Every structure is written in C-alpha cells, then in structure tokens.
Tab-separated table of C-alpha atoms and ligand atoms in Angstrom:
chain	number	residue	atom	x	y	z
A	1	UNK	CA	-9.006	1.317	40.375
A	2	UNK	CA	-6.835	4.187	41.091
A	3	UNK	CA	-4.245	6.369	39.448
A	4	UNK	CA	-4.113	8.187	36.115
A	5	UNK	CA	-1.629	8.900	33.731
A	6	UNK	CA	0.648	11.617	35.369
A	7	UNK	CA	0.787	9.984	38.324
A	8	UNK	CA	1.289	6.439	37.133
A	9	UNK	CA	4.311	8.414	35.460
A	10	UNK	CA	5.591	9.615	38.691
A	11	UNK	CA	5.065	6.103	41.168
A	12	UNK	CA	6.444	3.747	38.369
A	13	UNK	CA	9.627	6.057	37.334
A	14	UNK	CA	9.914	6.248	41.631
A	15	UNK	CA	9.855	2.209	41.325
A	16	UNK	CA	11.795	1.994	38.405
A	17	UNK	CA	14.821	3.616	40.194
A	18	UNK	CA	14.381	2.048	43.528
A	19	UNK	CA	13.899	-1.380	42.439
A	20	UNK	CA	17.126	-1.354	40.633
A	21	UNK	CA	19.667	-1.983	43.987
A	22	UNK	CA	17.275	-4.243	45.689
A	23	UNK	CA	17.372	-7.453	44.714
A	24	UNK	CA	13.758	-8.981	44.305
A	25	UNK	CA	11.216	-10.296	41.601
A	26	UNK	CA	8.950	-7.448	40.961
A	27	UNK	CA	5.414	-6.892	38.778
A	28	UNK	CA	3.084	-4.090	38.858
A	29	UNK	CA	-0.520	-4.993	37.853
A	30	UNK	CA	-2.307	-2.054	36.196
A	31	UNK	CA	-6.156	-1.581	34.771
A	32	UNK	CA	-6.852	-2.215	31.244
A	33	UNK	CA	-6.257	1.087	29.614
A	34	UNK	CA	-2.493	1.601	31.724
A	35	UNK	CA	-1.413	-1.786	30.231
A	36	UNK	CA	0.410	0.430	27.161
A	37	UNK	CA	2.134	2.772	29.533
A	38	UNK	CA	3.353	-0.266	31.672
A	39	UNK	CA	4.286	-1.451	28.569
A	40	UNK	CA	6.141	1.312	27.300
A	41	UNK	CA	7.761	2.419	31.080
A	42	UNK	CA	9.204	-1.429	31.923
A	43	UNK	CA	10.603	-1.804	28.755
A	44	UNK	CA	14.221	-3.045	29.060
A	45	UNK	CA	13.644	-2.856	33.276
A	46	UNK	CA	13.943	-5.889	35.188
A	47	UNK	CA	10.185	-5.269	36.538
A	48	UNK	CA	7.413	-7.438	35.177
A	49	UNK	CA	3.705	-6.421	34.552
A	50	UNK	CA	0.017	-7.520	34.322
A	51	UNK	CA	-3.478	-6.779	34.361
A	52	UNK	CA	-5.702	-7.374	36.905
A	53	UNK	CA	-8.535	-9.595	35.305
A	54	UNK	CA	-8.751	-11.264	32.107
A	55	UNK	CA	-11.877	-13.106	30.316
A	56	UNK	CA	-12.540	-16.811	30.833
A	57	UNK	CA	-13.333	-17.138	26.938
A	58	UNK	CA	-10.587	-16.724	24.025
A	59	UNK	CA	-12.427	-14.496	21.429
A	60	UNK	CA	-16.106	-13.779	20.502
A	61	UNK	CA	-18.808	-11.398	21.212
A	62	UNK	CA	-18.107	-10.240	24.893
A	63	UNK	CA	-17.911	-6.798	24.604
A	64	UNK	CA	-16.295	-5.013	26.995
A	65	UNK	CA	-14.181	-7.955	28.320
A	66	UNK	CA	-10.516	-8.270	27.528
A	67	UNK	CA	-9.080	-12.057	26.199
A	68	UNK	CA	-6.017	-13.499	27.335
A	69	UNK	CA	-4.363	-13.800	23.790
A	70	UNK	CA	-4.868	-9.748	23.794
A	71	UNK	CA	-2.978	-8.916	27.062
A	72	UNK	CA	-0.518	-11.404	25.612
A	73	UNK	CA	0.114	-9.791	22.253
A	74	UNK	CA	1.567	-7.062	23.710
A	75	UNK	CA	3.652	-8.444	26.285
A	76	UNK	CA	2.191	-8.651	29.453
A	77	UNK	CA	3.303	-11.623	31.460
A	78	UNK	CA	1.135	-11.871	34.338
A	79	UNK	CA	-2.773	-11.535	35.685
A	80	UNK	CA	-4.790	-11.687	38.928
A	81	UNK	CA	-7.588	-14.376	39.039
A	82	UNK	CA	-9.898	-14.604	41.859
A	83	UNK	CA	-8.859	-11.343	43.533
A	84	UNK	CA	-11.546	-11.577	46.273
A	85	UNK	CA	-12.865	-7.876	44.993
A	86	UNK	CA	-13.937	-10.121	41.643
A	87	UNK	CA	-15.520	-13.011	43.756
A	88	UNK	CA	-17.437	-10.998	45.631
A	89	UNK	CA	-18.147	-7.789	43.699
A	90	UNK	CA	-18.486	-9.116	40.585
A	91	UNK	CA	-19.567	-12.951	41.364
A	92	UNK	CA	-16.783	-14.513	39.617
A	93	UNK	CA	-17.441	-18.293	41.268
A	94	UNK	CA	-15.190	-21.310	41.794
A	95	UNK	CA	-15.148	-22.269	38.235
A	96	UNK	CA	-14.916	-19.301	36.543
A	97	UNK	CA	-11.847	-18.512	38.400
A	98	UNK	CA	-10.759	-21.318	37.213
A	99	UNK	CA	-11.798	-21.081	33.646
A	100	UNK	CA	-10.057	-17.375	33.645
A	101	UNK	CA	-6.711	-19.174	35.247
A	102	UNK	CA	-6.945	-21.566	32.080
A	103	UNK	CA	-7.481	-19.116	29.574
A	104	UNK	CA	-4.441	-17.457	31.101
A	105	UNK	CA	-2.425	-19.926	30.683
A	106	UNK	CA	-3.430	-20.957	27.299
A	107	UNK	CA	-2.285	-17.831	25.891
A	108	UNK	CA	1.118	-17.932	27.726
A	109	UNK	CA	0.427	-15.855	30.527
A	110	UNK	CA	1.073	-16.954	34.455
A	111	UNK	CA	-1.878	-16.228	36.517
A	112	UNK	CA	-1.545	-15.299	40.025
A	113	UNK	CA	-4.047	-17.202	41.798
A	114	UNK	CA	-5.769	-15.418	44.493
A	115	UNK	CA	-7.526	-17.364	47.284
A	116	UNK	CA	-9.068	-16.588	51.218
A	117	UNK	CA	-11.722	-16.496	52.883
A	118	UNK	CA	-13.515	-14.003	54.621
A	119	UNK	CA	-14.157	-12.855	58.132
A	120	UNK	CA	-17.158	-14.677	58.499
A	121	UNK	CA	-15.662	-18.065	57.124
A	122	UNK	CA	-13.334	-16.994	59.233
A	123	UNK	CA	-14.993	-16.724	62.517
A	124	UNK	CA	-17.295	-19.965	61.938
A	125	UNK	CA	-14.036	-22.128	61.537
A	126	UNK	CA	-14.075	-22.281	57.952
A	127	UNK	CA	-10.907	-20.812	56.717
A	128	UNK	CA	-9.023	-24.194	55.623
A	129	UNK	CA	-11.789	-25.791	53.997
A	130	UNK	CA	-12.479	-22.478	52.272
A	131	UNK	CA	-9.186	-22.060	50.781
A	132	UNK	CA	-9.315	-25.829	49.766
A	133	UNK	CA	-12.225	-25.315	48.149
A	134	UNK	CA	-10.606	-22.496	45.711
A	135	UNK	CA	-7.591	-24.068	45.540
A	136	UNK	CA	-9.109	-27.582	44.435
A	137	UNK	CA	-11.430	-25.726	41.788
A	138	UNK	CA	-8.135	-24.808	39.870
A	139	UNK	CA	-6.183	-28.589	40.564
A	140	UNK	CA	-9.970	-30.221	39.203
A	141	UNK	CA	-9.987	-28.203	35.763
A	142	UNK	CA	-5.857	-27.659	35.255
A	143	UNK	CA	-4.022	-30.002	36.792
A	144	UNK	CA	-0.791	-30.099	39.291
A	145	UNK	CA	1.367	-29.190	36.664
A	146	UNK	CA	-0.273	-25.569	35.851
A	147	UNK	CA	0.383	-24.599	39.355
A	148	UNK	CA	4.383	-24.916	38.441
A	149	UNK	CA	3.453	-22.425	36.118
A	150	UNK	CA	1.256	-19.976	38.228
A	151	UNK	CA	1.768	-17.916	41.615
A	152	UNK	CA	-0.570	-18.356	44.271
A	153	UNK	CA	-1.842	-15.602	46.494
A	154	UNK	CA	-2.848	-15.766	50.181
A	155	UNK	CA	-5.527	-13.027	50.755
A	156	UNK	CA	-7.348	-13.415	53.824
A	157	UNK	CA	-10.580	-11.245	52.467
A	158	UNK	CA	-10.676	-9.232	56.125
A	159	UNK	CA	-7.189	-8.115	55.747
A	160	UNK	CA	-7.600	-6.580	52.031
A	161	UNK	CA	-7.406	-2.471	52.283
A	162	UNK	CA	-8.747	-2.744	55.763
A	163	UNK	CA	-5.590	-1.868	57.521
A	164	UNK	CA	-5.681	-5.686	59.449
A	165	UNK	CA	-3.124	-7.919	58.577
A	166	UNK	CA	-3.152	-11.232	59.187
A	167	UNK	CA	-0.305	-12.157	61.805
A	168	UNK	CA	2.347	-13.576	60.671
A	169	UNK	CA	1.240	-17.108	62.132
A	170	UNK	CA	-2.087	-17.124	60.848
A	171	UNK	CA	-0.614	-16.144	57.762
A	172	UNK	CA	1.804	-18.928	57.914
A	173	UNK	CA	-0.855	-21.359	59.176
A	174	UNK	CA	-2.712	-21.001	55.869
A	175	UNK	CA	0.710	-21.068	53.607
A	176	UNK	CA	1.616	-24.222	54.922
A	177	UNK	CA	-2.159	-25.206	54.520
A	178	UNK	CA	-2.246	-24.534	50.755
A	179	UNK	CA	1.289	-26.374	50.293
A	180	UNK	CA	0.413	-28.895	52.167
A	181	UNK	CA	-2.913	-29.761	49.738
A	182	UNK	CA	-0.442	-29.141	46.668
A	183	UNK	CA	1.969	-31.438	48.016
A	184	UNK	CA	-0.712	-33.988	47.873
A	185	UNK	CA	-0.581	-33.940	43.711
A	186	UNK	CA	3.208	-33.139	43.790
A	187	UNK	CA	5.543	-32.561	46.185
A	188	UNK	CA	8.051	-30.780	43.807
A	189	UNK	CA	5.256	-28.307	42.083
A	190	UNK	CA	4.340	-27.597	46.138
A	191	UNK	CA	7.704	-26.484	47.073
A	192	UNK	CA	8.325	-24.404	43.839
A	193	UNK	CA	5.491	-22.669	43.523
A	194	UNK	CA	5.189	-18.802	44.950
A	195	UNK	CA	2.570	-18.547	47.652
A	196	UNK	CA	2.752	-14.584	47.931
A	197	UNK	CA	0.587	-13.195	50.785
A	198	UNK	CA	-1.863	-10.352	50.557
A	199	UNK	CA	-3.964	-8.015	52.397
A	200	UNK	CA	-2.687	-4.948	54.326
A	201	UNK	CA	0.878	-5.748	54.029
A	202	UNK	CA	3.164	-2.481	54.543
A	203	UNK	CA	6.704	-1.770	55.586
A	204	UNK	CA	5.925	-2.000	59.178
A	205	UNK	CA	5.154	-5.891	58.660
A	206	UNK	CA	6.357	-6.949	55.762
A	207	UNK	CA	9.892	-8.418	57.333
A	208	UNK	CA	7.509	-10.650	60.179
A	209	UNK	CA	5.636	-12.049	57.570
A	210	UNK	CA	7.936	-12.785	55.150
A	211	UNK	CA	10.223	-14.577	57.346
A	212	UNK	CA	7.732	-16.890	57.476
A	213	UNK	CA	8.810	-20.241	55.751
A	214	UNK	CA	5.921	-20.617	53.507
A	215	UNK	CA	5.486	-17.052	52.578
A	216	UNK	CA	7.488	-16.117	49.261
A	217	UNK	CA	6.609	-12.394	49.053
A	218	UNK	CA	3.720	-10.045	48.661
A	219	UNK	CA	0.671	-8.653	46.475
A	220	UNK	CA	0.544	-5.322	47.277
A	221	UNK	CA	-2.586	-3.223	47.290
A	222	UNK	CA	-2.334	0.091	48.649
A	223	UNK	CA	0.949	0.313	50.295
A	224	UNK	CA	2.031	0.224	46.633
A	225	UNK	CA	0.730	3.451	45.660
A	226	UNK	CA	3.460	4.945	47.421
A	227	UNK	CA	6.575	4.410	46.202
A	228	UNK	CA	8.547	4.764	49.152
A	229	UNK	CA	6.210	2.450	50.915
A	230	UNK	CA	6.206	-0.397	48.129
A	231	UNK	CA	9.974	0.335	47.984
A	232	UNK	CA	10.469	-0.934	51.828
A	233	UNK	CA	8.075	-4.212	51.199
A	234	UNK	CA	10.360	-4.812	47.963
A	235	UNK	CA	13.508	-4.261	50.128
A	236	UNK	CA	11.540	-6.378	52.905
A	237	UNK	CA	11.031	-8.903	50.744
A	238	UNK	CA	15.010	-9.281	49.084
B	1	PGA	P1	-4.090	-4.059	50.368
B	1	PGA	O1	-4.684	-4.791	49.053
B	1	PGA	O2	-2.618	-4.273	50.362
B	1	PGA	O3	-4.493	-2.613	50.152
B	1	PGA	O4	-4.771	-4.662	51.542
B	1	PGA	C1	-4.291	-6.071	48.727
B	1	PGA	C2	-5.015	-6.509	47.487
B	1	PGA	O5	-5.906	-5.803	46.996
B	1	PGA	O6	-4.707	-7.571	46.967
C-alpha cells in the first residue's frame, strides 16, 4: 500500500525505459484503484501487470471485494495469492488461498502463488512441512496441471520488508523443497514452473540468489519502489 498517482507516473515511466535493454520477464502488481493507470502506462510495453489480491467468489454481494472476471476484463494478467501480509493480516487460511488461486484461474488469470513460513516455524524446525502444507492446499483443490499455469513464490515471512534475506542456500534449500513435492504429481509441470523468491531481495543480493538453480527470479517488495533499485534486480535477474 504505497504510492499515488504522480509518483506511480514517475517509477513506472523510470521502469518502462529501463526495462527495455534488459532482457527479463517483468510485472508490476499495483492496488485496486492503480490497475487503470497500469493499464493505460504498459500498454504496447513488454511489461506485464496485476493486482495484488482478488476474491475467492465469482460475482455476488461482497461489497468491497474485487472478482477475478473484473481484473480480467480489463486486461490484467496476473495476481498475488497468499502473500503472507493476507495470511496473517487478514486471515486468509489454507483453503481460501486456494479458492482465490482457483477463481484466478477460472477467469484466465495466472496467480502467483505465495508460500513461507515464518520465523517461528522457522526456528521450531517447521519450515518444510510448512511450505508443504500451503503448497498441498493448492495441488488438493486444483490439481498438478494448474501449477503449469501459475508462478510460485518463495517468501520466507521473516525476510518480507525486514531488511533479512534469506541466504542464498536456505533460499535454495526451500526451492528445491517445493520442486521436489511438485515433481511428485509431475515431473515436467515441476521443472517448468517459476519458483520466484521473495523477501528483502535488492541489488546487493539479487545475483547470489538467483544463481541459485531452483530460483527463477524475484517478487519484489520495496526495492521496487525505486526504480534504479528494481532496475539492478531486473538486470540481476536477465
Ligand atoms: P520486500 O517485500 O521485498 O520489501 O521484502 C517482498 C514482498 O512483499 O513480497
């Protein structure tokens, strides 16, 4: 929840003409009410956009939520599930993430998947069966075959806007983790997919953890409100 108009203007026509010599997949993911200026600025770019949430349910009286067949209808291609701000600030649980990732896809759109575990889980041990856990709530109520059409994100919880990162080996640890549990269901769908990693990722470590072999990229929190900053993850991750 940051930015307004004017300087929305500014960071995306910054990213607009950095992006265009480096070459990697980029989206920006913008609240509700910037989805028409994404819209409007990405038009005829090469950068994709989202939203940041969607609702589980298709249509009916929800007010104030936002369906998946309405970010769709005016061309937005991707949305967060599960970002770990939703799971724990808003108690979005196991199976609504999943019923939001389904509605998402329903409509056309490809979620990105956000999973990890928090420093607590974290500290008692718990990391691998927590990201299971998340994980398997999607596979139970989707399938194998709607993770070939998703991206999955790695955010240890602990790392998000805290300024920790994950190393790049307990970042890797957990990418291989998550592919491995894919490749259960289908080896094909688990080398495919994007497993993007998240949580305090900035130019200074961007090229360590990327060059890890399970780690496809990045979702980028702050470091994205600057433009030079994002610029050097994007150019990190090409
Ligand atoms: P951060 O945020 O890069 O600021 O840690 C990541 C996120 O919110 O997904």
């Amino acid at each position: 929840m940051h930015g307004n108009l004017r300087q929305n203007a500014d960071l995306l026509d910054r990213i607009k003409a950095g992006v265009a010599s480096i070459g990697c997949d980029v989206a920006v993911c913008a609240p509700f009410p910037y989805l028409g200026q994404l819209q409007a600025s990405l038009a005829g770019t090469s950068i994709a956009w989202g939203a940041q949430s969607v609702c589980e349910y298709s249509e009916g009286a929800f007010t104030g939520e936002v369906s998946a067949a309405m970010l769709a209808d005016f061309g937005c291609r991707y949305v967060l599930v599960g970002h770990s701000e939703r799971r724990g600030l808003y108690g979005e649980t196991d199976a609504v993430v999943a019923a939001k990732f389904k509605a998402a896809q329903m409509a056309g759109l490809v979620p990105i998947l956000c999973v990890g575990e928090t420093l607590v889980e974290r500290q008692s041990g718990n990391t691998a069966s927590v990201v299971a856990r998340q994980l398997s709530a999607v596979l139970e109520a989707c399938g194998i075959d709607a993770i070939a059409r998703a991206v999955v994100a790695y955010e240890p919880v602990w790392a998000i806007g805290t300024g920790v990162t994950a190393s790049p080996e307990q970042a890797q640890e957990v990418h291989a983790a998550i592919r491995r549990q894919l490749s259960e269901r289908d080896v094909a769908v688990a080398s495919g997919v994007s497993v993007l990693y998240g949580g305090s990722v900035k130019p200074q470590n961007a090229v360590e953890l990327f060059a890890q072999p399970d780690i496809d990229g990045g979702l980028i929190g702050g470091a994205a409100l600057v433009a030079d900053d994002f610029l050097a993850i994007c150019q990190a991750a090409s």
